[in-house]
PDB file of C-alpha atoms in Angstrom:
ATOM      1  CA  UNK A   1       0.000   0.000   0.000  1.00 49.00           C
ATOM      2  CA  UNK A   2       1.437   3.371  -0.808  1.00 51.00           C
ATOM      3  CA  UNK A   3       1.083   6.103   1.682  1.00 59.00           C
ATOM      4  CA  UNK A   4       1.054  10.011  -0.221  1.00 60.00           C
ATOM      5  CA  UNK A   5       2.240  13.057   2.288  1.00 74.00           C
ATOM      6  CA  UNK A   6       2.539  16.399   0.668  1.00 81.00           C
ATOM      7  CA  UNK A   7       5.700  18.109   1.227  1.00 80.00           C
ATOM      8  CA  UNK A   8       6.165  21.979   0.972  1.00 82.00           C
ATOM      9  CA  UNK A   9      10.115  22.874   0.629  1.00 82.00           C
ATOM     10  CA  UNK A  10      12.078  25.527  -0.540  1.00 85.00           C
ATOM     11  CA  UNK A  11      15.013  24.468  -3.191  1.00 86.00           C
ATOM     12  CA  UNK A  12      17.803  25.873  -4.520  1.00 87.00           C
ATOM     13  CA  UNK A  13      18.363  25.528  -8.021  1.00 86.00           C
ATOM     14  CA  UNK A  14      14.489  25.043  -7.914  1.00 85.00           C
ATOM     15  CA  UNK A  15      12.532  27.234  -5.652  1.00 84.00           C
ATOM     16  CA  UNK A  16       9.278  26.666  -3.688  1.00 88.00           C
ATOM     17  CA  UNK A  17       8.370  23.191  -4.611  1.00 84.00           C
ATOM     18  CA  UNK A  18       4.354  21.367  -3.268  1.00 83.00           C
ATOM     19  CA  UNK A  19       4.114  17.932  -4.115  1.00 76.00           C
ATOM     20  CA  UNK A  20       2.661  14.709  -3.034  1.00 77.00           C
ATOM     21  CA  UNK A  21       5.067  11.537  -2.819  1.00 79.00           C
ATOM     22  CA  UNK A  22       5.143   8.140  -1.944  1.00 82.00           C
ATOM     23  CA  UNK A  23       7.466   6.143   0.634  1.00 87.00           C
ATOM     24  CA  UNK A  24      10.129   5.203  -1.803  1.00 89.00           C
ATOM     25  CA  UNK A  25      10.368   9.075  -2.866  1.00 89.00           C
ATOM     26  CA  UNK A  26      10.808   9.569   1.006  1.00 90.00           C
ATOM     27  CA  UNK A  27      13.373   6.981   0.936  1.00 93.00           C
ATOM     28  CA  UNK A  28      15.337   8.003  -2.026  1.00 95.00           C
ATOM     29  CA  UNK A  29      15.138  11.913  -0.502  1.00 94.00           C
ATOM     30  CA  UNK A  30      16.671  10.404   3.156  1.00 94.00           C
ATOM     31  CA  UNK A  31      19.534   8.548   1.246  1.00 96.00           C
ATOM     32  CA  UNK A  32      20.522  11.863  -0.978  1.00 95.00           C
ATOM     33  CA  UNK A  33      20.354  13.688   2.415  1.00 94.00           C
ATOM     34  CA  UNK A  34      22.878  11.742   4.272  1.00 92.00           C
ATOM     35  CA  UNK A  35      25.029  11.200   1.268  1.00 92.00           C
ATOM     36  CA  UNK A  36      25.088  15.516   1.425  1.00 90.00           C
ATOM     37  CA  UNK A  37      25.452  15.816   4.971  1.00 88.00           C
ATOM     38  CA  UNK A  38      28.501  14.185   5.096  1.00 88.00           C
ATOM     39  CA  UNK A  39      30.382  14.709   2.611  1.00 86.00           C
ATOM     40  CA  UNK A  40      32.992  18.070   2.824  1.00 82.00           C
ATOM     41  CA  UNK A  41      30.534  19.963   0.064  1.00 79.00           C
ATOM     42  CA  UNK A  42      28.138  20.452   2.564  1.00 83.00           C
ATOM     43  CA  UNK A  43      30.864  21.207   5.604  1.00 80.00           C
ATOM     44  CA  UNK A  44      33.341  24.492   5.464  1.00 77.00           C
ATOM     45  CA  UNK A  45      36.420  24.108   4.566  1.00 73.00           C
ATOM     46  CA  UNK A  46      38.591  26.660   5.930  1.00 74.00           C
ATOM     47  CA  UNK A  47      41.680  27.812   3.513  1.00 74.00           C
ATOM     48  CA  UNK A  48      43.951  25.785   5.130  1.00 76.00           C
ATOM     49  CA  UNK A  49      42.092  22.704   5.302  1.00 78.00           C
ATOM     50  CA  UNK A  50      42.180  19.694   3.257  1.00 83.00           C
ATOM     51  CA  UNK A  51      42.557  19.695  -1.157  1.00 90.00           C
ATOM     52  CA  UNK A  52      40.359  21.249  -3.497  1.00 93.00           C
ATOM     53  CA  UNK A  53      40.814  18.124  -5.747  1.00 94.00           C
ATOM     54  CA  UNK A  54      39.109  16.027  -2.783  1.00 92.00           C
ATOM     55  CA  UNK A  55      36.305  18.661  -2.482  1.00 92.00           C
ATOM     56  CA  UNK A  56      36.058  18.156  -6.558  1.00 94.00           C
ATOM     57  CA  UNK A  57      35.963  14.447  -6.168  1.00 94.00           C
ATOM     58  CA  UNK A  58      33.410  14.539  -3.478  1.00 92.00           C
ATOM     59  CA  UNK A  59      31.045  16.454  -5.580  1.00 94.00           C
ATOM     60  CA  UNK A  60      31.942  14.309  -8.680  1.00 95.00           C
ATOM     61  CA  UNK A  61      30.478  10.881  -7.019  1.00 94.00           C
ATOM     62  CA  UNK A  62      27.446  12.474  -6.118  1.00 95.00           C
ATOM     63  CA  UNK A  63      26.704  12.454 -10.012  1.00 96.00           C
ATOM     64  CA  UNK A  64      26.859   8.586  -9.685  1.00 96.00           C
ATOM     65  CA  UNK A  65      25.392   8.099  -5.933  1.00 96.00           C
ATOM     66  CA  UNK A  66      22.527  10.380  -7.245  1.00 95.00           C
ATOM     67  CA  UNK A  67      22.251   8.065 -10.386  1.00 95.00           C
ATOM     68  CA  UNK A  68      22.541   5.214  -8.045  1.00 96.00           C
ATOM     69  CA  UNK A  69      19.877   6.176  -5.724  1.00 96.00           C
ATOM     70  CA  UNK A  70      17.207   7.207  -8.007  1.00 94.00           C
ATOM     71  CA  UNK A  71      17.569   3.972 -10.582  1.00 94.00           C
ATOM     72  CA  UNK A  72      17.354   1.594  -7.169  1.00 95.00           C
ATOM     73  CA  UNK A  73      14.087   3.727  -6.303  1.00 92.00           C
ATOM     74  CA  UNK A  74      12.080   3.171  -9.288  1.00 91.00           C
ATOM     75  CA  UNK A  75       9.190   5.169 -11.240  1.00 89.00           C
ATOM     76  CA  UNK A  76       7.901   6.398  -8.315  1.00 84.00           C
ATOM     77  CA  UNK A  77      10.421   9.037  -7.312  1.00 86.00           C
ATOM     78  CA  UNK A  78       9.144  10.978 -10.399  1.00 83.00           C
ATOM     79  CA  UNK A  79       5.984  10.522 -10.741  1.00 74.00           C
ATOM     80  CA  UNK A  80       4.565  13.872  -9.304  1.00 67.00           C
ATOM     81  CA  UNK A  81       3.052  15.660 -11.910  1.00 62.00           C
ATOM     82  CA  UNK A  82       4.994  18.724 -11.335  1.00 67.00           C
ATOM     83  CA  UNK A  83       8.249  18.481  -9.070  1.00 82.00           C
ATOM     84  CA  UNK A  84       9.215  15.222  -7.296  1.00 88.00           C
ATOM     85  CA  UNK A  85      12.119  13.874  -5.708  1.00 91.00           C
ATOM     86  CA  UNK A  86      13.706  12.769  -9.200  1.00 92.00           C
ATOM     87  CA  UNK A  87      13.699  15.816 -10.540  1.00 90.00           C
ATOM     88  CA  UNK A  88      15.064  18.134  -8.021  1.00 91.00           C
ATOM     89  CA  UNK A  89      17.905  15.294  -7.559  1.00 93.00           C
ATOM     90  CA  UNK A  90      18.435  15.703 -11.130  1.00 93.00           C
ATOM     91  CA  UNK A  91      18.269  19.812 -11.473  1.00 91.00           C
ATOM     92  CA  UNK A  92      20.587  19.840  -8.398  1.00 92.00           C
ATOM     93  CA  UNK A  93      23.367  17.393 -10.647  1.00 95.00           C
ATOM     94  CA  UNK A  94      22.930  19.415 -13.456  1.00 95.00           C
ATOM     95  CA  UNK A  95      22.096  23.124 -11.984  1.00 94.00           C
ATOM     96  CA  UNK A  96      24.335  23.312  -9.171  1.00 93.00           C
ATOM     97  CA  UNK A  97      27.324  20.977  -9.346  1.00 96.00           C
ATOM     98  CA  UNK A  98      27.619  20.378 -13.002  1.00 97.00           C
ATOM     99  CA  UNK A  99      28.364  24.099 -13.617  1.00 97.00           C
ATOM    100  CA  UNK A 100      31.097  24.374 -10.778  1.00 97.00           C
ATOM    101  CA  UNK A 101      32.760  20.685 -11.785  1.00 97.00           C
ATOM    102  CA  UNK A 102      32.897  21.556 -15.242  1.00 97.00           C
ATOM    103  CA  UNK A 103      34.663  25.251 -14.470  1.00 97.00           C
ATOM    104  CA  UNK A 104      36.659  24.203 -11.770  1.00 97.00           C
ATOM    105  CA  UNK A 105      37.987  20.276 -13.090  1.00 96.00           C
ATOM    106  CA  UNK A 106      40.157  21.155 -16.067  1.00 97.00           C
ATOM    107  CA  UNK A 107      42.084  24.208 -14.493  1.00 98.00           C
ATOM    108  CA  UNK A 108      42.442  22.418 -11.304  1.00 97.00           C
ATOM    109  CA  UNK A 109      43.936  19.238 -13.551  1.00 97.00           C
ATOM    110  CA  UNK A 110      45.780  21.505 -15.862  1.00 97.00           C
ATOM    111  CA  UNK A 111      47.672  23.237 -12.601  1.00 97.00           C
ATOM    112  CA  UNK A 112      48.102  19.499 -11.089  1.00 96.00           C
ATOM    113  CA  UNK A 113      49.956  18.108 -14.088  1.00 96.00           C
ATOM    114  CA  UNK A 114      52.891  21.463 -13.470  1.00 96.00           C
ATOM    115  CA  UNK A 115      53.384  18.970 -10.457  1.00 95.00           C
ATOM    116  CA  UNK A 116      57.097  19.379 -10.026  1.00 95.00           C
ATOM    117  CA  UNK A 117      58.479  16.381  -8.530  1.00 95.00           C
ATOM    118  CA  UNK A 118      59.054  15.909  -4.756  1.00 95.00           C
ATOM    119  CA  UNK A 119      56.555  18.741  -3.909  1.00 95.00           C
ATOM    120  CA  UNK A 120      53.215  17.380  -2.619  1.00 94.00           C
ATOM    121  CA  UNK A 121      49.912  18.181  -3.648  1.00 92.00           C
ATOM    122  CA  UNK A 122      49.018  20.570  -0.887  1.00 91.00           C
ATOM    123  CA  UNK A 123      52.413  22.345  -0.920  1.00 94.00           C
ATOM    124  CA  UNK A 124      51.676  22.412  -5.378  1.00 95.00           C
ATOM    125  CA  UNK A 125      47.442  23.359  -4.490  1.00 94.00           C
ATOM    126  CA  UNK A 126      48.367  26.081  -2.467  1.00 92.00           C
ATOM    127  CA  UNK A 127      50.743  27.718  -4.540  1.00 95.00           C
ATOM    128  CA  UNK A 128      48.016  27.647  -7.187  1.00 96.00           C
ATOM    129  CA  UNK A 129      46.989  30.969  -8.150  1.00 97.00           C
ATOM    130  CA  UNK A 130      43.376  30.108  -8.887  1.00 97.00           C
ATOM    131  CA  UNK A 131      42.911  28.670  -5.482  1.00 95.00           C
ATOM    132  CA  UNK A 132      41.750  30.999  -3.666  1.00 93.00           C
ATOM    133  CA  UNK A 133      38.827  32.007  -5.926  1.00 96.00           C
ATOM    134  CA  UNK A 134      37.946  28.170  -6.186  1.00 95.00           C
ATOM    135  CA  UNK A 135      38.103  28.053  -2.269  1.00 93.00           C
ATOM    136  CA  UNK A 136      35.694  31.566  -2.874  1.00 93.00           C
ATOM    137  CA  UNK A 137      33.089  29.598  -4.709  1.00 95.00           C
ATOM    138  CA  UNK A 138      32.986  26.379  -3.530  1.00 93.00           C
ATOM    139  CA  UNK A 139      32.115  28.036  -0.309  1.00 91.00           C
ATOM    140  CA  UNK A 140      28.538  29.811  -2.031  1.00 93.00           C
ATOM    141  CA  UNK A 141      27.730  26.387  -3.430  1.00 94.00           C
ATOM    142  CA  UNK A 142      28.607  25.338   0.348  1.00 91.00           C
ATOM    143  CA  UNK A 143      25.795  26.976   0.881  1.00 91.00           C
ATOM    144  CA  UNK A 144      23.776  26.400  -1.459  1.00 92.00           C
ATOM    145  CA  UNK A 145      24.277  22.455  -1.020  1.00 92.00           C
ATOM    146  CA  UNK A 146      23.465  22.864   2.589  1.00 91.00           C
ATOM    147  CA  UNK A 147      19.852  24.383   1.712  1.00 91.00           C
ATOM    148  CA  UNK A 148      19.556  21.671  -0.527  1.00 92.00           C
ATOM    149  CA  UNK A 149      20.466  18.667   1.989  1.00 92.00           C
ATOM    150  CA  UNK A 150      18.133  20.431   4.589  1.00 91.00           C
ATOM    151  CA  UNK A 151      15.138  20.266   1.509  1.00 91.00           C
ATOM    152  CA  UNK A 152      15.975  16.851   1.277  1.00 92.00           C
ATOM    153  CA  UNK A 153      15.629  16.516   4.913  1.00 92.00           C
ATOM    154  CA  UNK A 154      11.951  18.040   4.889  1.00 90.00           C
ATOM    155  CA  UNK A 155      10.864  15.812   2.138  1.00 90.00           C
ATOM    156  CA  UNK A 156      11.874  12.763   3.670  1.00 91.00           C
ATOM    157  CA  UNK A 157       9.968  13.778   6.654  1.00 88.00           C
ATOM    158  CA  UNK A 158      12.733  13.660   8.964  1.00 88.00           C
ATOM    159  CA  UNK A 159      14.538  16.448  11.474  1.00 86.00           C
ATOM    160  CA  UNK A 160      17.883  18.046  10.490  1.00 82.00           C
ATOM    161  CA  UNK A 161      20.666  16.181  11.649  1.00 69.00           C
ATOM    162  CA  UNK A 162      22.578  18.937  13.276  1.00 62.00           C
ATOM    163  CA  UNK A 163      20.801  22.622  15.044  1.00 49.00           C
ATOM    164  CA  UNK A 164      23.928  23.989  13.337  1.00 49.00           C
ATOM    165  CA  UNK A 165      22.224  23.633  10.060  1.00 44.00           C
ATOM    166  CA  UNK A 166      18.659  25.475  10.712  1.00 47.00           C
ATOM    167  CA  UNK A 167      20.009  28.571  11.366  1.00 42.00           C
ATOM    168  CA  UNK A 168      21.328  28.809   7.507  1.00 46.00           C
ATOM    169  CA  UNK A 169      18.157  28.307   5.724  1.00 47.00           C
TER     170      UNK A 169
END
């Protein structure tokens, strides 16, 4: 038996979305949450913390966890007649990450393969001259992501997993 709840949330990339869905588009929303949640997108990273190419890569395998996650949930994730849980997923891949991998990928590989030997890739990403506007940005879609993870959140019908979080939508 499939149980419908109507869920009201505000998305980026999207904007105010109504729509009824079932349990698997409930289920599909609470795996794309925790799959934001913890990954570095959706956490700061301060400009001396960790690699840009590990932020890149992060937001890379969403492309194929997102994939992943909607395939394994079938038909029903988008089968509201106007917005549902496969769409947003899919305007969020090609919206908001697809624009910032497909800027950001090449000039971070080009810099990476000036590599001198013996230097490691922090010491060779921080002398990057393109890093700090790449740090810039990846910190608005930061934000962005977060707002997104915390729409997921209402449309699976389940509470934010960190206070820290509420306070930015």
């Amino acid at each position: 038996m499939l149980k419908v709840k109507t869920v009201k949330a505000k998305v980026p990339w999207v904007g105010e979305v109504e729509f009824e869905t079932v349990q698997s588009a409930r289920n599909a929303a609470w795996k794309l949450y925790v799959e934001m949640r913890t990954r570095i997108v959706t956490q700061q990273l301060d400009d001396d913390q960790g690699l840009l190419r590990e932020a890149l890569d992060s937001l890379y395998a969403l492309f194929g966890l997102t994939r992943g996650i909607l395939k394994d949930a079938g038909p029903d994730v988008g089968a509201s007649p106007k917005k549902s849980v496969g769409d947003i997923a899919i305007t969020f891949l090609n919206e908001g990450i697809r624009p910032f991998t497909a800027t950001w990928h090449p000039k971070l590989r080009a810099w990476e393969a000036k590599c001198p030997e013996g230097r490691s890739a922090k010491e060779h990403e921080d002398q990057w001259p393109e890093a700090s506007q790449m740090r810039q940005e990846l910190r608005q879609l930061n934000q962005e992501l977060t707002k997104f993870a915390n729409a997921l959140a209402r449309i699976a019908g389940v509470p934010l997993l960190s206070t820290e979080t509420q306070a930015q939508d």
